[in-house]
Tab-separated table of C-alpha atoms (C1' of nucleotides) in Angstrom:
chain	number	residue	atom	x	y	z
A	1	MET	CA	-67.670	-55.624	-173.108
A	2	PRO	CA	-66.301	-53.866	-170.018
A	3	ASP	CA	-62.664	-53.975	-169.078
A	4	GLN	CA	-62.076	-57.288	-167.320
A	5	GLY	CA	-59.425	-55.703	-165.153
A	6	ASP	CA	-61.979	-54.431	-162.679
A	7	VAL	CA	-64.038	-57.561	-162.190
A	8	PRO	CA	-64.375	-58.143	-158.431
A	9	GLN	CA	-62.570	-61.197	-157.107
A	10	PRO	CA	-65.781	-62.642	-155.570
A	11	THR	CA	-67.314	-62.569	-159.030
A	12	ILE	CA	-64.351	-64.440	-160.491
A	13	ASN	CA	-64.633	-67.035	-157.736
A	14	ARG	CA	-68.250	-67.639	-158.677
A	15	LEU	CA	-67.644	-68.171	-162.397
A	16	PRO	CA	-66.571	-71.810	-161.957
A	17	VAL	CA	-69.805	-72.439	-160.050
A	18	TYR	CA	-71.815	-71.151	-162.989
A	19	LEU	CA	-69.741	-73.238	-165.351
A	20	ARG	CA	-70.494	-76.350	-163.366
A	21	ILE	CA	-74.265	-75.963	-163.268
A	22	LEU	CA	-74.340	-74.978	-166.923
A	23	LYS	CA	-72.533	-78.172	-167.785
A	24	ALA	CA	-75.004	-80.144	-165.693
A	25	ALA	CA	-77.933	-78.395	-167.379
A	26	ALA	CA	-76.451	-79.168	-170.783
A	27	ARG	CA	-76.185	-82.834	-169.819
A	28	GLU	CA	-79.837	-82.734	-168.786
A	29	GLY	CA	-80.698	-81.427	-172.218
A	30	LEU	CA	-81.957	-78.008	-171.083
A	31	GLU	CA	-81.827	-75.273	-173.688
A	32	THR	CA	-82.193	-72.209	-171.495
A	33	LEU	CA	-81.761	-71.275	-167.846
A	34	SER	CA	-83.022	-68.101	-166.205
A	35	SER	CA	-81.081	-66.397	-163.460
A	36	SER	CA	-83.723	-67.730	-161.037
A	37	ASP	CA	-83.129	-71.268	-162.266
A	38	MET	CA	-79.463	-70.703	-161.637
A	39	GLU	CA	-80.193	-69.383	-158.169
A	40	ARG	CA	-81.986	-72.629	-157.378
A	41	ARG	CA	-78.979	-74.666	-158.453
A	42	THR	CA	-76.213	-72.577	-156.898
A	43	GLY	CA	-77.683	-70.837	-153.859
A	44	ILE	CA	-76.358	-67.578	-155.332
A	45	SER	CA	-79.062	-64.916	-155.737
A	46	SER	CA	-80.396	-64.234	-159.227
A	47	ASP	CA	-79.503	-60.563	-158.753
A	48	GLN	CA	-75.946	-61.504	-158.035
A	49	ILE	CA	-75.775	-63.838	-160.998
A	50	ARG	CA	-77.050	-61.235	-163.461
A	51	LYS	CA	-74.651	-58.691	-162.022
A	52	ASP	CA	-71.720	-61.088	-162.279
A	53	LEU	CA	-72.446	-61.995	-165.882
A	54	SER	CA	-72.929	-58.341	-166.821
A	55	TYR	CA	-69.228	-57.707	-166.214
A	56	PHE	CA	-68.489	-59.743	-169.301
A	57	GLY	CA	-71.262	-58.824	-171.676
A	58	GLU	CA	-74.962	-59.318	-172.381
A	59	PHE	CA	-75.648	-62.998	-172.759
A	60	GLY	CA	-79.318	-63.270	-171.810
A	61	LYS	CA	-82.604	-62.614	-173.543
A	62	PRO	CA	-85.271	-60.741	-171.536
A	63	GLY	CA	-88.316	-62.929	-170.961
A	64	THR	CA	-86.431	-66.131	-171.747
A	65	GLY	CA	-83.174	-66.348	-169.860
A	66	TYR	CA	-79.771	-67.569	-170.980
A	67	SER	CA	-79.031	-70.104	-173.678
A	68	VAL	CA	-77.199	-72.884	-171.858
A	69	ALA	CA	-74.959	-73.735	-174.789
A	70	THR	CA	-74.084	-70.131	-175.575
A	71	LEU	CA	-73.396	-69.071	-172.009
A	72	LEU	CA	-71.375	-72.213	-171.359
A	73	GLY	CA	-69.265	-71.552	-174.418
A	74	ARG	CA	-68.772	-67.893	-173.617
A	75	LEU	CA	-67.778	-68.592	-170.012
A	76	MET	CA	-65.355	-71.332	-171.035
A	77	ASN	CA	-63.759	-68.841	-173.386
A	78	ILE	CA	-63.702	-66.049	-170.799
A	79	MET	CA	-62.019	-68.356	-168.314
A	80	GLY	CA	-59.514	-69.728	-170.773
A	81	LEU	CA	-60.899	-73.251	-170.547
A	82	ASP	CA	-61.453	-73.732	-174.232
A	83	ARG	CA	-58.088	-75.367	-174.776
A	84	GLU	CA	-56.244	-78.018	-172.812
A	85	GLN	CA	-54.238	-76.837	-169.822
A	86	PRO	CA	-51.101	-78.784	-169.009
A	87	ALA	CA	-49.955	-78.629	-165.382
A	88	MET	CA	-46.945	-79.809	-163.414
A	89	ILE	CA	-46.989	-81.196	-159.894
A	90	VAL	CA	-44.030	-80.941	-157.543
A	91	GLY	CA	-44.007	-83.419	-154.688
A	92	ALA	CA	-44.658	-87.074	-155.417
A	93	GLY	CA	-45.805	-87.989	-151.919
A	94	ASN	CA	-49.273	-89.162	-150.949
A	95	LEU	CA	-50.924	-85.876	-151.793
A	96	GLY	CA	-49.047	-85.434	-155.061
A	97	ALA	CA	-49.999	-88.948	-156.069
A	98	ALA	CA	-53.662	-88.370	-155.260
A	99	LEU	CA	-53.681	-85.110	-157.214
A	100	THR	CA	-51.913	-86.624	-160.205
A	101	GLY	CA	-54.599	-89.268	-160.413
A	102	TYR	CA	-57.496	-86.961	-159.552
A	103	PRO	CA	-60.242	-87.546	-162.137
A	104	GLY	CA	-61.845	-84.113	-161.558
A	105	PHE	CA	-58.966	-82.351	-163.310
A	106	ALA	CA	-59.252	-84.140	-166.616
A	107	GLU	CA	-62.958	-83.427	-166.743
A	108	TRP	CA	-62.142	-79.744	-167.118
A	109	LYS	CA	-59.244	-79.917	-169.544
A	110	PHE	CA	-56.512	-79.846	-166.955
A	111	ARG	CA	-53.899	-82.496	-167.568
A	112	VAL	CA	-51.008	-83.301	-165.289
A	113	ALA	CA	-48.161	-83.490	-167.768
A	114	ALA	CA	-45.141	-83.606	-165.456
A	115	VAL	CA	-44.311	-84.677	-161.914
A	116	TYR	CA	-41.171	-83.523	-160.125
A	117	ASP	CA	-39.575	-84.440	-156.819
A	118	ASN	CA	-36.180	-83.912	-155.190
A	119	ASN	CA	-36.028	-87.299	-153.499
A	120	TRP	CA	-33.555	-89.715	-155.081
A	121	SER	CA	-35.605	-92.706	-154.076
A	122	LYS	CA	-38.545	-91.358	-156.067
A	123	ILE	CA	-36.882	-89.846	-159.137
A	124	GLY	CA	-37.119	-92.147	-162.124
A	125	ARG	CA	-39.977	-94.175	-160.682
A	126	ARG	CA	-43.446	-94.032	-162.185
A	127	LEU	CA	-46.496	-92.282	-160.818
A	128	TRP	CA	-49.549	-93.438	-162.761
A	129	ASP	CA	-48.387	-93.040	-166.338
A	130	LEU	CA	-45.740	-90.414	-165.637
A	131	GLU	CA	-42.075	-90.697	-164.781
A	132	ILE	CA	-41.041	-88.685	-161.734
A	133	TRP	CA	-38.391	-86.200	-162.771
A	134	ASP	CA	-35.653	-84.502	-160.827
A	135	ILE	CA	-36.701	-81.009	-159.853
A	136	GLN	CA	-33.167	-79.877	-160.779
A	137	GLY	CA	-33.967	-80.380	-164.410
A	138	MET	CA	-37.240	-78.472	-164.399
A	139	ALA	CA	-36.044	-75.243	-166.034
A	140	GLN	CA	-34.388	-77.167	-168.841
A	141	ARG	CA	-37.273	-79.582	-169.371
A	142	ASN	CA	-39.932	-76.892	-169.240
A	143	ARG	CA	-38.229	-74.874	-171.929
A	144	LYS	CA	-39.595	-77.462	-174.287
A	145	MET	CA	-42.863	-78.281	-172.486
A	146	GLY	CA	-43.885	-74.701	-171.666
A	147	ILE	CA	-46.143	-75.632	-168.756
A	148	GLU	CA	-47.550	-72.544	-167.038
A	149	ILE	CA	-49.555	-74.084	-164.198
A	150	GLY	CA	-47.692	-75.456	-161.182
A	151	ILE	CA	-49.147	-77.429	-158.282
A	152	ILE	CA	-47.135	-77.544	-155.065
A	153	ALA	CA	-47.697	-80.691	-153.005
A	154	THR	CA	-44.600	-80.574	-150.835
A	155	PRO	CA	-44.089	-79.970	-147.100
A	156	ALA	CA	-44.195	-76.307	-146.037
A	157	GLU	CA	-40.410	-76.086	-145.660
A	158	ALA	CA	-39.811	-76.798	-149.334
A	159	ALA	CA	-42.666	-74.799	-150.807
A	160	GLN	CA	-41.003	-71.396	-151.243
A	161	ALA	CA	-37.958	-72.857	-152.988
A	162	VAL	CA	-40.228	-74.897	-155.225
A	163	ALA	CA	-42.232	-71.804	-156.128
A	164	ASP	CA	-39.021	-69.955	-157.031
A	165	THR	CA	-37.888	-72.839	-159.210
A	166	MET	CA	-41.261	-73.041	-160.923
A	167	ILE	CA	-41.299	-69.336	-161.698
A	168	LYS	CA	-37.794	-69.516	-163.168
A	169	ALA	CA	-39.027	-72.366	-165.327
A	170	GLY	CA	-41.854	-70.259	-166.722
A	171	VAL	CA	-44.781	-71.134	-164.479
A	172	ARG	CA	-47.272	-68.269	-164.158
A	173	SER	CA	-50.012	-69.749	-161.965
A	174	ILE	CA	-49.472	-71.715	-158.773
A	175	LEU	CA	-51.887	-73.871	-156.825
A	176	ASN	CA	-50.278	-74.237	-153.425
A	177	PHE	CA	-51.224	-77.037	-151.030
A	178	ALA	CA	-48.448	-76.259	-148.543
A	179	PRO	CA	-49.576	-74.365	-145.425
A	180	ILE	CA	-47.400	-71.317	-146.018
A	181	ARG	CA	-47.737	-67.923	-147.689
A	182	LEU	CA	-45.655	-67.841	-150.838
A	183	GLU	CA	-43.738	-64.719	-151.799
A	184	VAL	CA	-43.960	-64.268	-155.539
A	185	PRO	CA	-43.783	-61.459	-158.088
A	186	ALA	CA	-47.108	-59.697	-158.644
A	187	ARG	CA	-47.470	-61.121	-162.143
A	188	ILE	CA	-47.731	-64.648	-160.716
A	189	ALA	CA	-51.227	-65.827	-159.722
A	190	VAL	CA	-51.387	-67.952	-156.582
A	191	ARG	CA	-54.266	-69.854	-155.035
A	192	ASN	CA	-53.867	-71.620	-151.734
A	193	VAL	CA	-55.603	-74.789	-150.653
A	194	ASP	CA	-55.010	-75.008	-146.948
A	195	MET	CA	-56.748	-78.009	-145.461
A	196	THR	CA	-55.609	-77.457	-141.899
A	197	LEU	CA	-56.819	-73.872	-142.036
A	198	GLU	CA	-60.235	-75.095	-143.120
A	199	LEU	CA	-60.375	-77.480	-140.197
A	200	HIS	CA	-59.468	-74.621	-137.878
A	201	VAL	CA	-62.315	-72.521	-139.184
A	202	LEU	CA	-64.665	-75.459	-138.679
A	203	SER	CA	-63.365	-75.893	-135.180
A	204	TYR	CA	-64.243	-72.285	-134.406
A	205	ARG	CA	-67.629	-72.409	-136.085
A	206	ARG	CA	-68.560	-75.491	-134.060
A	207	LYS	CA	-67.825	-73.724	-130.805
A	208	GLU	CA	-69.810	-70.753	-132.005
A	209	LYS	CA	-72.833	-72.860	-132.878
A	210	ASP	CA	-72.960	-74.268	-129.362
A	211	ARG	CA	-74.108	-70.924	-128.030
A	212	THR	CA	-76.871	-70.076	-130.472
A	213	ALA	CA	-80.190	-71.848	-130.848
A	214	GLN	CA	-80.702	-73.367	-134.273
A	215	PRO	CA	-83.815	-73.096	-136.410
A	216	PRO	CA	-83.935	-76.335	-138.410
A	217	LYS	CA	-83.594	-74.746	-141.832
A	218	ARG	CA	-81.900	-76.419	-144.756
A	219	THR	CA	-79.546	-74.895	-147.299
A	220	LYS	CA	-77.486	-71.899	-146.348
A	221	PRO	CA	-74.538	-69.921	-147.573
A	222	GLN	CA	-71.351	-71.838	-146.963
B	1	MET	CA	-65.550	-59.753	-124.397
B	2	PRO	CA	-68.024	-59.005	-127.221
B	3	ASP	CA	-70.556	-61.515	-128.418
B	4	GLN	CA	-68.718	-63.858	-130.748
B	5	GLY	CA	-71.869	-64.324	-132.790
B	6	ASP	CA	-71.193	-61.200	-134.810
B	7	VAL	CA	-67.557	-61.784	-135.674
B	8	PRO	CA	-67.190	-61.305	-139.444
B	9	GLN	CA	-66.392	-64.437	-141.400
B	10	PRO	CA	-63.236	-62.875	-142.934
B	11	THR	CA	-61.949	-62.329	-139.416
B	12	ILE	CA	-62.585	-65.967	-138.515
B	13	ASN	CA	-60.753	-67.058	-141.651
B	14	ARG	CA	-57.723	-65.072	-140.574
B	15	LEU	CA	-57.486	-66.500	-137.068
B	16	PRO	CA	-55.689	-69.679	-138.208
B	17	VAL	CA	-53.115	-67.484	-139.944
B	18	TYR	CA	-52.406	-65.677	-136.693
B	19	LEU	CA	-52.199	-68.985	-134.900
B	20	ARG	CA	-49.604	-70.232	-137.325
B	21	ILE	CA	-47.250	-67.266	-137.082
B	22	LEU	CA	-47.617	-67.166	-133.314
B	23	LYS	CA	-46.555	-70.790	-133.146
B	24	ALA	CA	-43.579	-70.020	-135.363
B	25	ALA	CA	-42.648	-67.016	-133.199
B	26	ALA	CA	-42.877	-69.189	-130.089
B	27	ARG	CA	-40.521	-71.716	-131.681
B	28	GLU	CA	-38.111	-68.870	-132.418
B	29	GLY	CA	-38.201	-67.941	-128.745
B	30	LEU	CA	-39.833	-64.531	-129.215
B	31	GLU	CA	-41.683	-63.199	-126.182
B	32	THR	CA	-43.751	-60.466	-127.778
B	33	LEU	CA	-44.983	-59.510	-131.220
B	34	SER	CA	-46.494	-56.160	-132.206
B	35	SER	CA	-49.259	-55.914	-134.755
B	36	SER	CA	-46.655	-54.524	-137.171
B	37	ASP	CA	-44.446	-57.567	-136.620
B	38	MET	CA	-47.479	-59.686	-137.405
B	39	GLU	CA	-48.156	-57.672	-140.535
B	40	ARG	CA	-44.654	-58.473	-141.737
B	41	ARG	CA	-45.233	-62.200	-141.258
B	42	THR	CA	-48.756	-62.456	-142.603
B	43	GLY	CA	-49.192	-59.728	-145.177
B	44	ILE	CA	-52.327	-58.677	-143.272
B	45	SER	CA	-52.306	-55.013	-142.225
B	46	SER	CA	-51.608	-54.198	-138.582
B	47	ASP	CA	-54.884	-52.237	-138.461
B	48	GLN	CA	-56.746	-55.294	-139.596
B	49	ILE	CA	-54.981	-57.521	-137.100
B	50	ARG	CA	-55.765	-55.261	-134.143
B	51	LYS	CA	-59.346	-54.982	-135.289
B	52	ASP	CA	-59.669	-58.753	-135.661
B	53	LEU	CA	-58.255	-59.463	-132.224
B	54	SER	CA	-60.438	-56.788	-130.627
B	55	TYR	CA	-63.523	-58.894	-131.381
B	56	PHE	CA	-62.372	-61.341	-128.748
B	57	GLY	CA	-60.886	-59.151	-126.041
B	58	GLU	CA	-57.923	-56.969	-125.197
B	59	PHE	CA	-54.795	-59.039	-125.433
B	60	GLY	CA	-52.101	-56.442	-126.125
B	61	LYS	CA	-50.139	-53.962	-124.095
B	62	PRO	CA	-49.730	-50.440	-125.573
B	63	GLY	CA	-46.107	-49.670	-126.282
B	64	THR	CA	-45.096	-53.321	-126.183
B	65	GLY	CA	-47.360	-55.468	-128.303
B	66	TYR	CA	-48.788	-58.917	-127.675
B	67	SER	CA	-47.312	-61.653	-125.506
B	68	VAL	CA	-46.746	-64.541	-127.910
B	69	ALA	CA	-47.485	-67.209	-125.325
B	70	THR	CA	-50.596	-65.518	-123.989
B	71	LEU	CA	-52.098	-64.675	-127.365
B	72	LEU	CA	-51.332	-68.138	-128.692
B	73	GLY	CA	-53.042	-69.716	-125.711
B	74	ARG	CA	-56.058	-67.448	-125.910
B	75	LEU	CA	-56.519	-68.003	-129.635
B	76	MET	CA	-56.197	-71.775	-129.276
B	77	ASN	CA	-58.900	-71.604	-126.649
B	78	ILE	CA	-61.132	-69.299	-128.714
B	79	MET	CA	-60.857	-71.645	-131.679
B	80	GLY	CA	-61.453	-74.789	-129.684
B	81	LEU	CA	-58.010	-76.163	-130.444
B	82	ASP	CA	-56.990	-76.759	-126.847
B	83	ARG	CA	-58.152	-80.359	-126.868
B	84	GLU	CA	-57.722	-83.125	-129.401
B	85	GLN	CA	-60.194	-83.252	-132.269
B	86	PRO	CA	-61.080	-86.675	-133.648
B	87	ALA	CA	-62.275	-86.728	-137.257
B	88	MET	CA	-63.687	-89.328	-139.630
B	89	ILE	CA	-62.947	-89.629	-143.321
B	90	VAL	CA	-65.372	-91.140	-145.800
B	91	GLY	CA	-63.849	-92.353	-149.032
B	92	ALA	CA	-60.752	-94.515	-148.916
B	93	GLY	CA	-59.555	-93.695	-152.425
B	94	ASN	CA	-56.357	-91.880	-153.326
B	95	LEU	CA	-57.465	-88.614	-151.802
B	96	GLY	CA	-58.849	-90.224	-148.653
B	97	ALA	CA	-55.620	-92.126	-148.206
B	98	ALA	CA	-53.521	-88.985	-148.617
B	99	LEU	CA	-55.663	-87.095	-146.141
B	100	THR	CA	-55.614	-89.905	-143.605
B	101	GLY	CA	-51.840	-89.852	-143.664
B	102	TYR	CA	-51.507	-86.080	-143.892
B	103	PRO	CA	-48.979	-84.979	-141.252
B	104	GLY	CA	-50.307	-81.409	-141.087
B	105	PHE	CA	-53.447	-82.523	-139.276
B	106	ALA	CA	-51.731	-84.119	-136.307
B	107	GLU	CA	-49.631	-81.015	-135.799
B	108	TRP	CA	-52.792	-79.143	-134.848
B	109	LYS	CA	-54.522	-81.748	-132.713
B	110	PHE	CA	-56.670	-83.185	-135.454
B	111	ARG	CA	-56.582	-86.959	-135.518
B	112	VAL	CA	-58.233	-89.161	-138.125
B	113	ALA	CA	-59.907	-91.746	-135.918
B	114	ALA	CA	-62.109	-93.561	-138.428
B	115	VAL	CA	-62.213	-94.256	-142.152
B	116	TYR	CA	-65.365	-95.391	-143.932
B	117	ASP	CA	-66.082	-96.565	-147.450
B	118	ASN	CA	-68.940	-98.306	-149.222
B	119	ASN	CA	-66.795	-100.445	-151.489
B	120	TRP	CA	-66.682	-104.138	-150.560
B	121	SER	CA	-63.212	-104.535	-151.916
B	122	LYS	CA	-61.954	-101.903	-149.499
B	123	ILE	CA	-63.970	-102.558	-146.352
B	124	GLY	CA	-61.960	-104.519	-143.820
B	125	ARG	CA	-58.627	-103.604	-145.370
B	126	ARG	CA	-56.187	-101.313	-143.616
B	127	LEU	CA	-55.368	-97.726	-144.421
B	128	TRP	CA	-52.284	-96.682	-142.493
B	129	ASP	CA	-53.102	-97.861	-138.983
B	130	LEU	CA	-56.872	-97.826	-139.422
B	131	GLU	CA	-59.302	-100.474	-140.591
B	132	ILE	CA	-61.674	-99.276	-143.300
B	133	TRP	CA	-65.222	-99.637	-142.029
B	134	ASP	CA	-68.497	-100.089	-143.835
B	135	ILE	CA	-70.313	-96.791	-144.092
B	136	GLN	CA	-73.522	-98.674	-143.245
B	137	GLY	CA	-72.318	-99.097	-139.713
B	138	MET	CA	-71.382	-95.465	-139.143
B	139	ALA	CA	-74.378	-94.383	-137.041
B	140	GLN	CA	-73.974	-97.364	-134.757
B	141	ARG	CA	-70.198	-97.054	-134.448
B	142	ASN	CA	-70.249	-93.317	-133.930
B	143	ARG	CA	-72.676	-93.619	-131.050
B	144	LYS	CA	-69.693	-94.837	-129.107
B	145	MET	CA	-66.960	-92.770	-130.755
B	146	GLY	CA	-68.829	-89.459	-130.836
B	147	ILE	CA	-66.823	-87.984	-133.711
B	148	GLU	CA	-68.150	-84.576	-134.748
B	149	ILE	CA	-65.860	-83.709	-137.658
B	150	GLY	CA	-66.419	-85.432	-140.994
B	151	ILE	CA	-64.220	-85.241	-144.081
B	152	ILE	CA	-65.786	-86.176	-147.398
B	153	ALA	CA	-63.321	-87.568	-149.931
B	154	THR	CA	-65.731	-89.305	-152.290
B	155	PRO	CA	-66.799	-88.603	-155.875
B	156	ALA	CA	-69.389	-85.826	-156.268
B	157	GLU	CA	-72.222	-88.292	-156.885
B	158	ALA	CA	-71.871	-89.864	-153.452
B	159	ALA	CA	-71.180	-86.734	-151.420
B	160	GLN	CA	-74.719	-85.644	-150.524
B	161	ALA	CA	-75.702	-89.115	-149.292
B	162	VAL	CA	-72.485	-89.300	-147.287
B	163	ALA	CA	-73.202	-85.923	-145.697
B	164	ASP	CA	-76.704	-87.080	-144.732
B	165	THR	CA	-75.299	-90.241	-143.185
B	166	MET	CA	-72.661	-88.289	-141.284
B	167	ILE	CA	-75.213	-85.869	-139.879
B	168	LYS	CA	-77.438	-88.736	-138.737
B	169	ALA	CA	-74.383	-90.196	-137.022
B	170	GLY	CA	-73.785	-86.988	-135.061
B	171	VAL	CA	-71.272	-85.130	-137.219
B	172	ARG	CA	-71.576	-81.343	-136.865
B	173	SER	CA	-68.762	-80.044	-139.055
B	174	ILE	CA	-67.995	-81.191	-142.565
B	175	LEU	CA	-64.907	-80.608	-144.675
B	176	ASN	CA	-66.031	-81.393	-148.192
B	177	PHE	CA	-63.566	-82.220	-150.978
B	178	ALA	CA	-66.242	-83.230	-153.472
B	179	PRO	CA	-67.020	-80.588	-156.119
B	180	ILE	CA	-70.654	-80.156	-155.169
B	181	ARG	CA	-72.721	-77.881	-152.919
B	182	LEU	CA	-74.004	-79.863	-149.962
B	183	GLU	CA	-77.494	-79.262	-148.608
B	184	VAL	CA	-77.358	-79.442	-144.841
B	185	PRO	CA	-79.297	-78.083	-141.860
B	186	ALA	CA	-78.174	-74.624	-140.759
B	187	ARG	CA	-76.641	-75.955	-137.554
B	188	ILE	CA	-74.058	-77.936	-139.548
B	189	ALA	CA	-70.856	-76.087	-140.476
B	190	VAL	CA	-69.472	-76.872	-143.913
B	191	ARG	CA	-66.217	-75.854	-145.558
B	192	ASN	CA	-65.482	-76.774	-149.128
B	193	VAL	CA	-62.113	-77.527	-150.618
B	194	ASP	CA	-62.642	-77.440	-154.333
B	195	MET	CA	-59.404	-78.015	-156.190
B	196	THR	CA	-60.850	-77.820	-159.680
B	197	LEU	CA	-62.534	-74.541	-158.831
B	198	GLU	CA	-59.187	-73.121	-157.726
B	199	LEU	CA	-57.612	-74.159	-161.013
B	200	HIS	CA	-60.438	-72.445	-162.854
B	201	VAL	CA	-59.834	-69.218	-160.985
B	202	LEU	CA	-56.142	-69.470	-161.827
B	203	SER	CA	-56.984	-70.079	-165.441
B	204	TYR	CA	-59.007	-66.864	-165.509
B	205	ARG	CA	-56.415	-64.835	-163.632
B	206	ARG	CA	-53.713	-65.920	-166.048
B	207	LYS	CA	-55.708	-64.681	-169.000
B	208	GLU	CA	-56.342	-61.445	-167.140
B	209	LYS	CA	-52.657	-60.900	-166.431
B	210	ASP	CA	-51.844	-61.137	-170.121
B	211	ARG	CA	-53.522	-57.820	-170.771
B	212	THR	CA	-52.035	-55.702	-167.989
B	213	ALA	CA	-48.438	-54.603	-167.648
B	214	GLN	CA	-46.784	-55.833	-164.467
B	215	PRO	CA	-44.625	-53.805	-162.116
B	216	PRO	CA	-42.082	-56.266	-160.728
B	217	LYS	CA	-43.200	-56.080	-157.104
B	218	ARG	CA	-42.966	-58.965	-154.668
B	219	THR	CA	-45.492	-60.059	-152.114
B	220	LYS	CA	-49.142	-59.295	-152.679
B	221	PRO	CA	-52.517	-60.280	-151.376
B	222	GLN	CA	-53.401	-63.744	-152.612
C	1	DT	C1'	-40.395	-38.487	-119.746
C	2	DA	C1'	-40.515	-39.698	-124.812
C	3	DG	C1'	-41.451	-43.272	-127.959
C	4	DA	C1'	-44.120	-47.059	-129.179
C	5	DT	C1'	-48.193	-49.383	-129.736
C	6	DT	C1'	-52.754	-50.551	-128.402
C	7	DG	C1'	-58.091	-50.548	-128.882
C	8	DT	C1'	-61.711	-48.040	-130.919
C	9	DT	C1'	-64.255	-44.588	-133.439
C	10	DA	C1'	-65.042	-42.452	-137.846
C	11	DA	C1'	-64.314	-42.357	-142.843
C	12	DT	C1'	-63.806	-44.932	-146.861
C	13	DC	C1'	-64.277	-48.404	-149.904
C	14	DG	C1'	-66.355	-52.097	-152.369
C	15	DA	C1'	-69.684	-55.686	-152.849
C	16	DT	C1'	-74.474	-57.173	-152.482
C	17	DT	C1'	-79.282	-56.317	-152.791
C	18	DA	C1'	-83.324	-53.942	-154.422
C	19	DA	C1'	-85.819	-51.817	-157.873
C	20	DC	C1'	-87.242	-50.966	-162.435
C	21	DA	C1'	-87.223	-49.486	-167.329
C	22	DA	C1'	-86.221	-51.967	-171.467
C	23	DT	C1'	-87.236	-55.858	-174.207
C	24	DC	C1'	-88.271	-60.398	-175.755
D	1	DT	C1'	-100.664	-58.279	-176.026
D	2	DA	C1'	-99.400	-59.839	-171.193
D	3	DG	C1'	-95.968	-62.128	-168.601
D	4	DA	C1'	-91.327	-63.060	-167.826
D	5	DT	C1'	-86.811	-61.849	-167.376
D	6	DT	C1'	-82.866	-59.180	-168.507
D	7	DG	C1'	-79.131	-55.481	-167.645
D	8	DT	C1'	-78.240	-51.546	-164.970
D	9	DT	C1'	-78.752	-47.818	-161.732
D	10	DA	C1'	-79.415	-46.560	-156.957
D	11	DA	C1'	-79.641	-47.891	-152.092
D	12	DT	C1'	-77.874	-50.687	-148.624
D	13	DC	C1'	-74.845	-53.249	-146.187
D	14	DG	C1'	-70.595	-54.719	-144.245
D	15	DA	C1'	-65.673	-54.884	-144.148
D	16	DT	C1'	-61.295	-52.430	-144.412
D	17	DT	C1'	-58.509	-48.493	-143.607
D	18	DA	C1'	-57.252	-44.265	-141.326
D	19	DA	C1'	-56.769	-41.643	-137.411
D	20	DC	C1'	-56.022	-40.812	-132.668
D	21	DA	C1'	-56.711	-40.646	-127.621
D	22	DA	C1'	-55.317	-43.754	-124.063
D	23	DT	C1'	-51.605	-46.137	-121.959
D	24	DC	C1'	-47.541	-48.795	-121.167
DNA sequence: TAGATTGTTAATCGATTAACAATC
DNA sequence: TAGATTGTTAATCGATTAACAATC
C-alpha cells in the first residue's frame, strides 16, 4: 500500500461519497460494483474512482469489479470509521441544538457526547439527553472523556477562543460552523462549514447563468 | 472586463472571503488594503488575490493597493449582493428552524421569506415570525413571491422531490443540506453542505496525522 | 525621484482524463 | 476462450506560483 501521506485532498474528499454509495449498495443486497456502476451513482468518472482507490491498495478484481462488502470494510477502516467517534459541541444555541440532535451523525458512528456553552442561563440545562456544561470546565472534564472531535457552533466572535480551549483540552479535529478562519497549530485538522459563503457563491453563479444560454441537460458536476 | 464565464470555480469560492475581510477593514476605518495586507487576513497568497481580482477588472492602484470602499462595492455588485435576496427553506425540523433564525444570513442581505414543510402537524404553525406553509402550495405561492433561492433542510429521502418541486416553482439556486447528490437541470446552481461528509474527512485526516511528525507551526491552509 | 505595489505573462505544479496491458 | 474490468502509466488540462515591466 502506498504512503497515505501523499493522497491528494480531492481524493480524500471523495472517499465519503464512495462510502455512502457502497452502504446503499449493501442495503440493496448487491455483491459487487464496478467502477462504472459507481460512476452512475456518484457522477464521478470511473477513471477517477479507480485512481482514487489505487492510492490505498488493490481492492478490485479485473472483469468483475469490487466486492461491496470488502471495499466498504476497507474504506471504513482507512477512514477510521470502524469504531465509535465521540464528539463535543460548543455553543448550545439553535444551530448547536440542531447539530446535537442531527440523526445523520449517529448513522456513521459519530456520537455527540458533550455540549458546552459559556452562557449562565444555559449551563446546567438539558439539550436532548445531555446536560450543558460550562466551557470553563472543559479541560478538566475532557481529561477523563478524551474527546478528540470538536464542533464549533458559536458566533464568529467566540470561535477562536473556543478553538484554543478545545485544543488545550485535547481536541485534534475541529468542524467549524462559525464564519471565520481559525488559527490553529498544523497538527490540528480543521474543516469549515460556511453557510453564508455558500449562499454567496450561489448568488454569483445565478448572475453568471443569466448571461449564458442553457442546454436543458440533467445531472452535472456540482 | 473579461468574460466572467471562464472564471475558475476556486476563484469564485474565494470571492466571499475577500468580501468578508473588506467589510471588516471598512469597519476598522481603513481606506486602502494591498494584496499583501489581504494575504495576512485571509491566508490566501497575494499573487493569488491579484490574479483572482484581475478576472473582473483592474481595481487597484500600483504603489498604493486597493480602495476598500471601491473594491467592496465592486465585489458586492459582481456577486449580486447589492440587493436583498429572498430565500425559501423547505423542512421545518431542527435544522430548518436553526437556519431560519440564523443571524449570519441577514447580515449579508439574505432573508428567509418562506418556510415549507409537508408535515400536517407543522403546517400552519409559526417558525420565528413565519408561518409554515404546505409544500403542495409552493408553485402557486411562489408565482407571486418569485423566490429564486431554495434551501433544503429535509431528510435525504425527501430531498430530490423537494428540489424538483422548487425548480417547478421557479427556484434557480439550491443550497442543499441533505446528504444526497441532487439531479437537476444544468441551469440550476447547487451547493451542498454535507456535515457528515466533513466529519468523515476529519476522521481520515486525524488518522493520517498520527503517522507524521508535526512541526509546531501555526496557521495553515484549511 | 525611490519605493511600493499592481496586472499579466511565463513557468511550475498537481490533478484529471485517456489509454492499455494485465488478469479474472 | 471472449468479454469485462482492473490498476497504472502517459498525456492533458487547469490552477497556482513566480517573476517583472508598468505605474502610482
